[in-house]
PDB file of C-alpha atoms and ligand atoms in Angstrom:
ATOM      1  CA  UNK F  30       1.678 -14.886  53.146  1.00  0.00           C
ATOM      2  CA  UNK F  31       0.354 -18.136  52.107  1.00  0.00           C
ATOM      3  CA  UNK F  32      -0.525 -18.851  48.032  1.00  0.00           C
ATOM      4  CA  UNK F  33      -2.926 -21.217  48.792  1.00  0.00           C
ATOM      5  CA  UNK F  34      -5.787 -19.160  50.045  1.00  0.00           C
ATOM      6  CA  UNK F  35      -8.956 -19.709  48.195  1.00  0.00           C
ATOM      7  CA  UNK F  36      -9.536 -16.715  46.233  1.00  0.00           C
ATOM      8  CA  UNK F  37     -12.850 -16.204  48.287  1.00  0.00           C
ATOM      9  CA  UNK F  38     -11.261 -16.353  51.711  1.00  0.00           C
ATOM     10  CA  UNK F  39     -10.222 -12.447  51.988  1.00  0.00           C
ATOM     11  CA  UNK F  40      -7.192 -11.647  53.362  1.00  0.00           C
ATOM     12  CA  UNK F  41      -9.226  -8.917  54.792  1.00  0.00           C
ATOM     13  CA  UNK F  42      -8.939  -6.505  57.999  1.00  0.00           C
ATOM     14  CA  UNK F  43     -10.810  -7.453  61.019  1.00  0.00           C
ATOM     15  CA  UNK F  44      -9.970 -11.023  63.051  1.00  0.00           C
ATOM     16  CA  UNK F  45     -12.214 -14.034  61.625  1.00  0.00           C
ATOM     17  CA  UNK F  46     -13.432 -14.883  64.568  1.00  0.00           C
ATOM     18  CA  UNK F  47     -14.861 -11.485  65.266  1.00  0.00           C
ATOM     19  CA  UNK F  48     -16.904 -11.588  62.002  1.00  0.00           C
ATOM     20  CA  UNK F  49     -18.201 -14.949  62.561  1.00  0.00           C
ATOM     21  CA  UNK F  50     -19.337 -13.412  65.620  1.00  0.00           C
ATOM     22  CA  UNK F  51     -20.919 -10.901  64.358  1.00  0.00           C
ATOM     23  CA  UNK F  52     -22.613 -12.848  61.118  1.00  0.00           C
ATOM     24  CA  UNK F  53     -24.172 -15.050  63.745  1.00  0.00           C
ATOM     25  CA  UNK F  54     -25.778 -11.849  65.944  1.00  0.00           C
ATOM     26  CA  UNK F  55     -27.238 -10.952  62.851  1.00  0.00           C
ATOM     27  CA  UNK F  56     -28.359 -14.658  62.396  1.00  0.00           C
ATOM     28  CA  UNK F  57     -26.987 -15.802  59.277  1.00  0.00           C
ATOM     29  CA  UNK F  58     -24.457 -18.205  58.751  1.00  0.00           C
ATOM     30  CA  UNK F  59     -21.347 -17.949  57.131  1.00  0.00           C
ATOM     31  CA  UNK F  60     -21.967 -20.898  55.286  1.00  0.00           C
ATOM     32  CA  UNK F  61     -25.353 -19.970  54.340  1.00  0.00           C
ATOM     33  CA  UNK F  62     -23.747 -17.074  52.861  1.00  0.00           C
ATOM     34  CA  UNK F  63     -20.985 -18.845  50.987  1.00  0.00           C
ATOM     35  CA  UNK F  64     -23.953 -21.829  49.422  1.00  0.00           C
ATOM     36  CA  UNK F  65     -26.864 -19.314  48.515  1.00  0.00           C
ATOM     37  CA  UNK F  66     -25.311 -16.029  46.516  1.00  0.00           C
ATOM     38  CA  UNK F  67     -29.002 -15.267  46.300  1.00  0.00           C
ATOM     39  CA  UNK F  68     -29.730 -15.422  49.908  1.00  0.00           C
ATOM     40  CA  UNK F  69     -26.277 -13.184  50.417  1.00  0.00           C
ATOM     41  CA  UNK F  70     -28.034 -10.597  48.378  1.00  0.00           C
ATOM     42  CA  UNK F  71     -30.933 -10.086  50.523  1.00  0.00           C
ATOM     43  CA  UNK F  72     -28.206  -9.974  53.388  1.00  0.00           C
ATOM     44  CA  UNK F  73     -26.820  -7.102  51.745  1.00  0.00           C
ATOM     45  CA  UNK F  74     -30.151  -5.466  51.138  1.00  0.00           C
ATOM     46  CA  UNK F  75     -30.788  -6.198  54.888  1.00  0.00           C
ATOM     47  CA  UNK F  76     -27.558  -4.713  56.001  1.00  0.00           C
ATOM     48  CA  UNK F  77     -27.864  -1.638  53.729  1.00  0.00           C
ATOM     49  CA  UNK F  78     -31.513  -0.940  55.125  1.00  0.00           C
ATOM     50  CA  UNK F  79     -30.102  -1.350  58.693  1.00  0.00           C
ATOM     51  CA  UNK F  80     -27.668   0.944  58.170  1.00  0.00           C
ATOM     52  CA  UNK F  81     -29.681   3.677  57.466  1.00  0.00           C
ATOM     53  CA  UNK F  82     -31.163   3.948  60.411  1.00  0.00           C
ATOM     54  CA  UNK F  83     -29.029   1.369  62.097  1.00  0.00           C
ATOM     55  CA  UNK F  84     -31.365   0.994  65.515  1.00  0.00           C
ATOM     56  CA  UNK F  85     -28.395  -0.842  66.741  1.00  0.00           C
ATOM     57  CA  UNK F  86     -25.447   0.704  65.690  1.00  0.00           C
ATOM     58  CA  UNK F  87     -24.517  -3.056  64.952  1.00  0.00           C
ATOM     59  CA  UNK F  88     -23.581  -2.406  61.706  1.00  0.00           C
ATOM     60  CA  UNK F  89     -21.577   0.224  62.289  1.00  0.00           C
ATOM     61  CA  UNK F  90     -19.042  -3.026  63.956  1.00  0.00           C
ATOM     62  CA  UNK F  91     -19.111  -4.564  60.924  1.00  0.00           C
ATOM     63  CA  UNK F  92     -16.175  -4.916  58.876  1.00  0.00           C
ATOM     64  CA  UNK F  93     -18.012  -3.583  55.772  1.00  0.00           C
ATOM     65  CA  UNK F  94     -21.389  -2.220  55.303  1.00  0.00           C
ATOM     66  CA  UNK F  95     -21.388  -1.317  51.824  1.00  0.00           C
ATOM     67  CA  UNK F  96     -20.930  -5.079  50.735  1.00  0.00           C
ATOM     68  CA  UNK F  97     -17.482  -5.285  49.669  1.00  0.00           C
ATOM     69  CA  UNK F  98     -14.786  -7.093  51.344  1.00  0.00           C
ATOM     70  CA  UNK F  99     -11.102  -5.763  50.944  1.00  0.00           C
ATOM     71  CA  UNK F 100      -8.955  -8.442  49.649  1.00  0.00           C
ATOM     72  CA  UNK F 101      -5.059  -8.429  48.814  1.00  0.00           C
ATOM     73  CA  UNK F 102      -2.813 -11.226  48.246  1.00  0.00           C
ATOM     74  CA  UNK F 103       0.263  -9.039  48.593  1.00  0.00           C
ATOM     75  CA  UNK F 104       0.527  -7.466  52.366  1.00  0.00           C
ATOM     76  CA  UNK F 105      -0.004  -3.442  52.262  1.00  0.00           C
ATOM     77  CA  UNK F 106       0.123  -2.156  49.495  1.00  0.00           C
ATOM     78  CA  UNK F 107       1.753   1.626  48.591  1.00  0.00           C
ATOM     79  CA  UNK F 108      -0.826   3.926  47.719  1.00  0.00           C
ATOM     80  CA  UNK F 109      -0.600   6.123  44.659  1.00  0.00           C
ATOM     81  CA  UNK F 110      -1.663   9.418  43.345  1.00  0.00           C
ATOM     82  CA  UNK F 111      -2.287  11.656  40.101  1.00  0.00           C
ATOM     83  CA  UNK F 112       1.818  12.241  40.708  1.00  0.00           C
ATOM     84  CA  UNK F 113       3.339   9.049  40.840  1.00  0.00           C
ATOM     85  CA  UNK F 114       0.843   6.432  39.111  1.00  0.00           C
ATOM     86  CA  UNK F 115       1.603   4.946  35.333  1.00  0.00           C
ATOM     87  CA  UNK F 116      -0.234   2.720  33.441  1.00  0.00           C
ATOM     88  CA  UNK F 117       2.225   1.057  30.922  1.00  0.00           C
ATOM     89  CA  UNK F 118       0.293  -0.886  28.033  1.00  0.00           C
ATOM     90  CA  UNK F 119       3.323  -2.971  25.813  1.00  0.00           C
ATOM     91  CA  UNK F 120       4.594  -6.356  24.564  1.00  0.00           C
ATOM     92  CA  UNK F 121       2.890  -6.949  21.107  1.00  0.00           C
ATOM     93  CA  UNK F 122       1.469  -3.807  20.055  1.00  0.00           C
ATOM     94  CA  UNK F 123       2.421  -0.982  17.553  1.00  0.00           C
ATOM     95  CA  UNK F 124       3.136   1.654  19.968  1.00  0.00           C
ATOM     96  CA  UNK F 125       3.986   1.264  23.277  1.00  0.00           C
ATOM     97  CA  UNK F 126       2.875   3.707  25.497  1.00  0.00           C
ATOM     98  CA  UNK F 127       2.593   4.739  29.283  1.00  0.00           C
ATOM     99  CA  UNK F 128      -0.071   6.929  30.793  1.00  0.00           C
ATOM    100  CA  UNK F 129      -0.407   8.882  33.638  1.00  0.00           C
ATOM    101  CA  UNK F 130      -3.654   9.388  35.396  1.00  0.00           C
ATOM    102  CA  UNK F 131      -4.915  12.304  33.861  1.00  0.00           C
ATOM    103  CA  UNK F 132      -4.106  11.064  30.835  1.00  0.00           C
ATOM    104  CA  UNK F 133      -6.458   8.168  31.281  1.00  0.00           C
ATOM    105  CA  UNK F 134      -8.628  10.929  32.810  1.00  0.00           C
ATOM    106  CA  UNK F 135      -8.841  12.777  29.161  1.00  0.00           C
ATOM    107  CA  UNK F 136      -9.725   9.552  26.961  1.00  0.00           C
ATOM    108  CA  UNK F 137     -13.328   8.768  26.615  1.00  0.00           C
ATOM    109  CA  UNK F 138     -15.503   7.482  29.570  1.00  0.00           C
ATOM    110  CA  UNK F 139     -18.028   4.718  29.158  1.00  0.00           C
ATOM    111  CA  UNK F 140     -19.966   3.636  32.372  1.00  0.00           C
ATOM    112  CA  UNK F 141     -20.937   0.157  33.121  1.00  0.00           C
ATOM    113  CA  UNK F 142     -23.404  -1.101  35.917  1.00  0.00           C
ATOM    114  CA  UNK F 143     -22.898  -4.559  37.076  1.00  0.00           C
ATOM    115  CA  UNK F 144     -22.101  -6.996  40.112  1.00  0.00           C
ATOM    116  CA  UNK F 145     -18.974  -7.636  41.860  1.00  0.00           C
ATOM    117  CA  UNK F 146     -19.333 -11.301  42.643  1.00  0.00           C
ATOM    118  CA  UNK F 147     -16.549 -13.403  44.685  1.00  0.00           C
ATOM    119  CA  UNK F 148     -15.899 -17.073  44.242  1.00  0.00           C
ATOM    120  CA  UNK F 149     -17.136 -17.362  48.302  1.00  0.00           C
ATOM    121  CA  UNK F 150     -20.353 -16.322  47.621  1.00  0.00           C
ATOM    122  CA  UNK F 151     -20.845 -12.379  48.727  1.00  0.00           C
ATOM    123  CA  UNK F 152     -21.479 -10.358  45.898  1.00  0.00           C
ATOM    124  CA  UNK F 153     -22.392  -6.609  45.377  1.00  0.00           C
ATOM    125  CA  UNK F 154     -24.730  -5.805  42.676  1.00  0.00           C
ATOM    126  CA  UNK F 155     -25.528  -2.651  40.718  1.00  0.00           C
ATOM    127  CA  UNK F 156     -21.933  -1.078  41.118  1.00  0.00           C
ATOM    128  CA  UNK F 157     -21.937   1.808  38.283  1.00  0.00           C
ATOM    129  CA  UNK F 158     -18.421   1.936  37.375  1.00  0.00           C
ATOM    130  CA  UNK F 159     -16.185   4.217  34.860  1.00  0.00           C
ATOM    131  CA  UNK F 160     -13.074   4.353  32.816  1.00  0.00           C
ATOM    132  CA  UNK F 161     -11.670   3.917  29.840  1.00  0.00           C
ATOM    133  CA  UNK F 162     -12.886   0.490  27.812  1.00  0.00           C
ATOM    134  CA  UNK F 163      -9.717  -1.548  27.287  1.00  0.00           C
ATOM    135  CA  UNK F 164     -10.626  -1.816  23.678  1.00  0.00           C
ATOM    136  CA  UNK F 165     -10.251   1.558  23.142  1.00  0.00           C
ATOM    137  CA  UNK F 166      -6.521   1.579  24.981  1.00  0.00           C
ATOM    138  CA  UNK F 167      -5.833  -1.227  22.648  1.00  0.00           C
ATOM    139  CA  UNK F 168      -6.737   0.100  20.099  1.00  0.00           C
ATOM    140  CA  UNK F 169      -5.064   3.285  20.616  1.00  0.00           C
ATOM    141  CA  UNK F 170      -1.914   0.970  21.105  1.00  0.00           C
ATOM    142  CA  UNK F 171      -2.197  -0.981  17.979  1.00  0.00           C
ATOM    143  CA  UNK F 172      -2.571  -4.636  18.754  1.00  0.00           C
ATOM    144  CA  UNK F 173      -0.557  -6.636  16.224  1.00  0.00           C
ATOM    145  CA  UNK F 174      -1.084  -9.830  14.545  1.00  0.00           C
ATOM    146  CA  UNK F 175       0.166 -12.118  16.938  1.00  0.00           C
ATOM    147  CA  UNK F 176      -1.320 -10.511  20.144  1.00  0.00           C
ATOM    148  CA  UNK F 177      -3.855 -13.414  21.145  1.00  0.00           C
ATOM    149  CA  UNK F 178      -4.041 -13.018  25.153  1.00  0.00           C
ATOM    150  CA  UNK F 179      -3.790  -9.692  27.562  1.00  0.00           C
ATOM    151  CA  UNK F 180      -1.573  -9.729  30.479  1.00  0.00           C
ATOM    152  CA  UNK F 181      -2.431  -7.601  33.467  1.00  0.00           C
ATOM    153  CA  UNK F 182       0.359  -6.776  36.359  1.00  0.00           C
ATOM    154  CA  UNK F 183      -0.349  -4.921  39.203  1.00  0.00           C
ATOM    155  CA  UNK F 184       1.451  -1.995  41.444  1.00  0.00           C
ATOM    156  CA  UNK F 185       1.046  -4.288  44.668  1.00  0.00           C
ATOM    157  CA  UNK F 186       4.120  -6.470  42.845  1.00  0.00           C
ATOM    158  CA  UNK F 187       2.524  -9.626  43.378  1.00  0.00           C
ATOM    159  CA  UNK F 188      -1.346 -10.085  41.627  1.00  0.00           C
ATOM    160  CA  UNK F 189      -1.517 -11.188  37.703  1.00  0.00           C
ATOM    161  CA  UNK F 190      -4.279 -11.511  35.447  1.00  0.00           C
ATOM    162  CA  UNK F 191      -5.106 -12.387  31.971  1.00  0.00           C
ATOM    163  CA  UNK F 192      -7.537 -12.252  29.279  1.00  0.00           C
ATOM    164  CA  UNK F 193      -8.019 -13.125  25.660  1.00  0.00           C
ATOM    165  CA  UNK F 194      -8.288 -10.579  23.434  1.00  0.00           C
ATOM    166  CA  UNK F 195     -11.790 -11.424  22.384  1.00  0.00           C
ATOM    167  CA  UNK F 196     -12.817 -11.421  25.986  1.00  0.00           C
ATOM    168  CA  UNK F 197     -10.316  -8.088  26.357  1.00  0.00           C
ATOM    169  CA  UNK F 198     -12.302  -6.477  23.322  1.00  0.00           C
ATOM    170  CA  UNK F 199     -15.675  -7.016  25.152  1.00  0.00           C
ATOM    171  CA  UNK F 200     -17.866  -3.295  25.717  1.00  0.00           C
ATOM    172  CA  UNK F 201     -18.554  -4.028  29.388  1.00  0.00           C
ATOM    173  CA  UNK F 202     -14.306  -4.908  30.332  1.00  0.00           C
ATOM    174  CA  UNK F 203     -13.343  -1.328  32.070  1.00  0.00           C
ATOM    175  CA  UNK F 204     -10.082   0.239  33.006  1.00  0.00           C
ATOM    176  CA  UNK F 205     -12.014   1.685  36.155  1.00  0.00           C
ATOM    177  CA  UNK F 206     -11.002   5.186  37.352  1.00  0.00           C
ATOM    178  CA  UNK F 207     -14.472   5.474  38.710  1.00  0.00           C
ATOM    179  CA  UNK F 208     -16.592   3.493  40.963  1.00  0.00           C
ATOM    180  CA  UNK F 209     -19.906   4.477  43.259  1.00  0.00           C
ATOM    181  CA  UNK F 210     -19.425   7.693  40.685  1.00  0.00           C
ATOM    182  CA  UNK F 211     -16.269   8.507  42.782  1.00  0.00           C
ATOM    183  CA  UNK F 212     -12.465   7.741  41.971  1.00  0.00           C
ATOM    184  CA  UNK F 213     -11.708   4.016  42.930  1.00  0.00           C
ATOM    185  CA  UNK F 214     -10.164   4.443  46.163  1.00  0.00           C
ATOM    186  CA  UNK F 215      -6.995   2.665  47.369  1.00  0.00           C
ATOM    187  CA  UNK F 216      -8.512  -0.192  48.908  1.00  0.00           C
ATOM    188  CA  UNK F 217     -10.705  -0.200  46.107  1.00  0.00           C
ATOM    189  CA  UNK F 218      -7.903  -1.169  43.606  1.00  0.00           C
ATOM    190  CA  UNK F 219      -7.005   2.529  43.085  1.00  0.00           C
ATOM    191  CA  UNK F 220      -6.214   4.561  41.418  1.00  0.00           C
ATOM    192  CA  UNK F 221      -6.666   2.151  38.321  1.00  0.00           C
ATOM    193  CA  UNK F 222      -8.543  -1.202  38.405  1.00  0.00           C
ATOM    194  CA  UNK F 223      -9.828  -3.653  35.992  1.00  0.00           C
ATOM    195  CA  UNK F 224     -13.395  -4.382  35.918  1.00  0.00           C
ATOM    196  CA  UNK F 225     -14.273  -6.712  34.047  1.00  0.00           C
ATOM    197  CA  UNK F 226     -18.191  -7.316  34.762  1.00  0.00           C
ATOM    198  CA  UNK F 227     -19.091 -10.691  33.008  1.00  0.00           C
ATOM    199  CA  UNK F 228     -17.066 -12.365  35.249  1.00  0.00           C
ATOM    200  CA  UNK F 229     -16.200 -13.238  38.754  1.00  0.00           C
ATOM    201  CA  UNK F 230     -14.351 -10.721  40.619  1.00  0.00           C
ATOM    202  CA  UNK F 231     -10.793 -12.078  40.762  1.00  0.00           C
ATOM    203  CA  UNK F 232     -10.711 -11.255  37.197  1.00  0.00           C
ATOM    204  CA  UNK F 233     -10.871  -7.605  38.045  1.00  0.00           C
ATOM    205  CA  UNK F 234      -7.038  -7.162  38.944  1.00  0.00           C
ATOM    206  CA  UNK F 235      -6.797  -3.892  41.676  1.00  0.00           C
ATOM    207  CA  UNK F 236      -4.224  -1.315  41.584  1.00  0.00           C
ATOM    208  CA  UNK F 237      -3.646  -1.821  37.451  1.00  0.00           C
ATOM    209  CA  UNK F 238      -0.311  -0.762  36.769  1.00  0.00           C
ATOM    210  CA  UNK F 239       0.664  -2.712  33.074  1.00  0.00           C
ATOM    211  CA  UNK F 240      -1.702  -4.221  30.188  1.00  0.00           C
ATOM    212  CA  UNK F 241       0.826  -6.272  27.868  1.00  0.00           C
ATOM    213  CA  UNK F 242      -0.400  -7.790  24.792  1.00  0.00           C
ATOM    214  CA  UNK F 243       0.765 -11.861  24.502  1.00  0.00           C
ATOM    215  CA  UNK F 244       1.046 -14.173  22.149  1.00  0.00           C
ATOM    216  CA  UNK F 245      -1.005 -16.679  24.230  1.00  0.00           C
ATOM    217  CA  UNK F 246      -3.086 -16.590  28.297  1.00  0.00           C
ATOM    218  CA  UNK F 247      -0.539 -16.573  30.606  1.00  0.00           C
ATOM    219  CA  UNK F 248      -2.527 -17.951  33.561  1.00  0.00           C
ATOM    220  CA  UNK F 249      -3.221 -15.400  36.824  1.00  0.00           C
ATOM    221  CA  UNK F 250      -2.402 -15.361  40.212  1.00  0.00           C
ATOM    222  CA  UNK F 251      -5.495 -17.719  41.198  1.00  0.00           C
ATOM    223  CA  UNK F 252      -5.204 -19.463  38.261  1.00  0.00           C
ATOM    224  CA  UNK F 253      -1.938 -21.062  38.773  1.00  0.00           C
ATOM    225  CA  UNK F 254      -4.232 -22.526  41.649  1.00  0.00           C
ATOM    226  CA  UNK F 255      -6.501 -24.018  39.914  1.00  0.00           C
ATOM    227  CA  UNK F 256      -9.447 -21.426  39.934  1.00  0.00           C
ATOM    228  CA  UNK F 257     -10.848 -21.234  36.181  1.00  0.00           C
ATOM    229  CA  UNK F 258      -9.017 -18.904  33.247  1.00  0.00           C
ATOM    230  CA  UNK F 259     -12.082 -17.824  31.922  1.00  0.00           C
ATOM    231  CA  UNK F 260     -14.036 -17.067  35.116  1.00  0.00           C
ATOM    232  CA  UNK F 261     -17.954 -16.356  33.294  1.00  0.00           C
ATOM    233  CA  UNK F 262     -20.396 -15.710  35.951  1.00  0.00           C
ATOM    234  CA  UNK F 263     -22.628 -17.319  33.259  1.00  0.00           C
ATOM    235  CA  UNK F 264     -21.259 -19.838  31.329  1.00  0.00           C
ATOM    236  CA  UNK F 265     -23.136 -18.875  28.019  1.00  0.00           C
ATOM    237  CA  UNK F 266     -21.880 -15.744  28.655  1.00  0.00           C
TER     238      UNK F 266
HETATM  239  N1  LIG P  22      -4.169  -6.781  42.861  1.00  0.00           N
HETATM  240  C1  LIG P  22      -5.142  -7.596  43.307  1.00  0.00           C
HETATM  241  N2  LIG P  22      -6.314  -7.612  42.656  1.00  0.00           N
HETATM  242  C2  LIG P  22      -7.316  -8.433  43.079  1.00  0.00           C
HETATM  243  C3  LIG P  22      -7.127  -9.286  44.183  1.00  0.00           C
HETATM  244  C4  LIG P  22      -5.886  -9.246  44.862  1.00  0.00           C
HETATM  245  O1  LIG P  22      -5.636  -9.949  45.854  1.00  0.00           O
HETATM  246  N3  LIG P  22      -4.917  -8.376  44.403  1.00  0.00           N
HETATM  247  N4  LIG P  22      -8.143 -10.126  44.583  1.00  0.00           N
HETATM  248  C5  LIG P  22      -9.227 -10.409  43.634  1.00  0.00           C
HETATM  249  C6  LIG P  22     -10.393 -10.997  44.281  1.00  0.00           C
HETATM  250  S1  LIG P  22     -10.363 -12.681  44.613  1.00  0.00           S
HETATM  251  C7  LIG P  22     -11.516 -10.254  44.556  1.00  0.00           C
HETATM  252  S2  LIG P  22     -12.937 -10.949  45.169  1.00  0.00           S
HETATM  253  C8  LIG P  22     -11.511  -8.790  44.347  1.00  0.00           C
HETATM  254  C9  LIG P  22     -11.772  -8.072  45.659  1.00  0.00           C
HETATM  255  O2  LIG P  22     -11.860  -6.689  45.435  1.00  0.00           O
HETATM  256  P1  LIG P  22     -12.146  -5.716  46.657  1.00  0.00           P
HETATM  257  O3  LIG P  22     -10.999  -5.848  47.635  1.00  0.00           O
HETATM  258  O4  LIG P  22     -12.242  -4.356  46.054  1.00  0.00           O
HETATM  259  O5  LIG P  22     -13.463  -6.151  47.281  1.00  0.00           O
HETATM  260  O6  LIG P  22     -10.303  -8.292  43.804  1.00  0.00           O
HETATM  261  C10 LIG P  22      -9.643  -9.138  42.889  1.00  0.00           C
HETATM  262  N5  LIG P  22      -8.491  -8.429  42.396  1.00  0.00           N
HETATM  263 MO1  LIG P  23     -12.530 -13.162  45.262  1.00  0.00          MO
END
């Protein structure tokens, strides 16, 4: 699998060409889509009104009607469950600790409605998603003085992310269990994702399996290709 894919062209199921096809039935270009996020959001409005009656059955082809597009730098990844998944939050904090799922499950909730937004210009907005805030888990973990910067690692063996611990501290920064008001599913990023809402999505790292606490931002995946550390959607953010 090749490194240097721009973090906006998905590694996603369904041949290009087929898509392209498809984008172009419906009239819209693909690079339309990837120069005006604003015009993409009217696309998805469009497609979500055609699918509910879906006169077609065109959209029914397409590789995802409900906006998102599944993306994965690692090949497949192993699913996990409420039996085998761990969250393991270390490196400079009090108290080490690993959770399971339900564990997660039983610490507070907080809810957070906000856009998914991908460097190649499709976005999804008003996602309500749920989980635990990360402030809380480090909190609950005891961040000490020389924590600066979060590492995140992922279960797929492969994706990294990072934050500061300002950013990390933020109320809208999730440890998602919840999406759509359902569990995140496995191509989702589940059972555990980030979401971290003020910025774009690469920042959200999917299947979450380890939050360590550095002295300083070790740089992502993308990042070691250039894509920006702090990725605001805003940049007054
Ligand atoms: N583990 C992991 N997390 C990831 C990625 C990835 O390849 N692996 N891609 C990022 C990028 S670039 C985007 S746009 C979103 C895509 O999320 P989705 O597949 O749920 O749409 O996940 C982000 N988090
Ligand atoms: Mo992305």
């Amino acid at each position: 699998m090749s490194k240097n894919r721009n973090p906006g062209t998905p590694a996603e199921s369904g041949p290009p060409i087929a898509r392209r096809t498809m984008f172009s039935m419906l009239g819209v270009g693909a690079a339309a889509l990837a120069a005006a996020p604003l015009v993409q959001g009217g696309w998805e409005r469009f497609l979500n009104v055609a699918s509910q009656n879906d006169p077609t059955g065109l959209t029914g082809l397409l590789p995802n009607p409900g906006g998102f597009r599944y993306f994965s730098v690692a090949g497949s990844v192993q699913e996990k469950t409420a039996a085998d998944y761990r969250l393991e939050i270390g490196g400079l904090v009090e108290r080490p600790v690993t959770y399971t799922l339900d564990e997660l499950r039983a610490l507070p909730q907080t809810r957070v409605v906000g856009e998914a937004r991908c460097t190649d210009g499709w976005r999804v907005e008003n996602v309500p998603w749920k989980g635990v805030l990360l402030s809380h888990l480090l909190d609950l973990a005891g961040v000490r003085p020389e924590g600066k910067a979060i590492r995140f690692t992922c279960f797929d063996g492969v994706y990294t992310e990072s934050l500061t611990l300002d950013q990390a501290r933020r109320a809208d920064v999730l440890v998602a269990l919840d999406m759509l008001d359902a569990p995140v599913t496995h191509e989702r990023g589940g059972p555990v994702r980030l979401y971290v809402a003020p910025m774009y999505f690469y920042k959200s790292a999917k299947w979450l399996s380890g939050i360590s606490v550095t002295d300083k931002v070790i740089p992502g995946y993308w990042e070691e290709y250039g894509y920006d550390i702090d990725g605001w959607l805003d940049k007054e953010a």
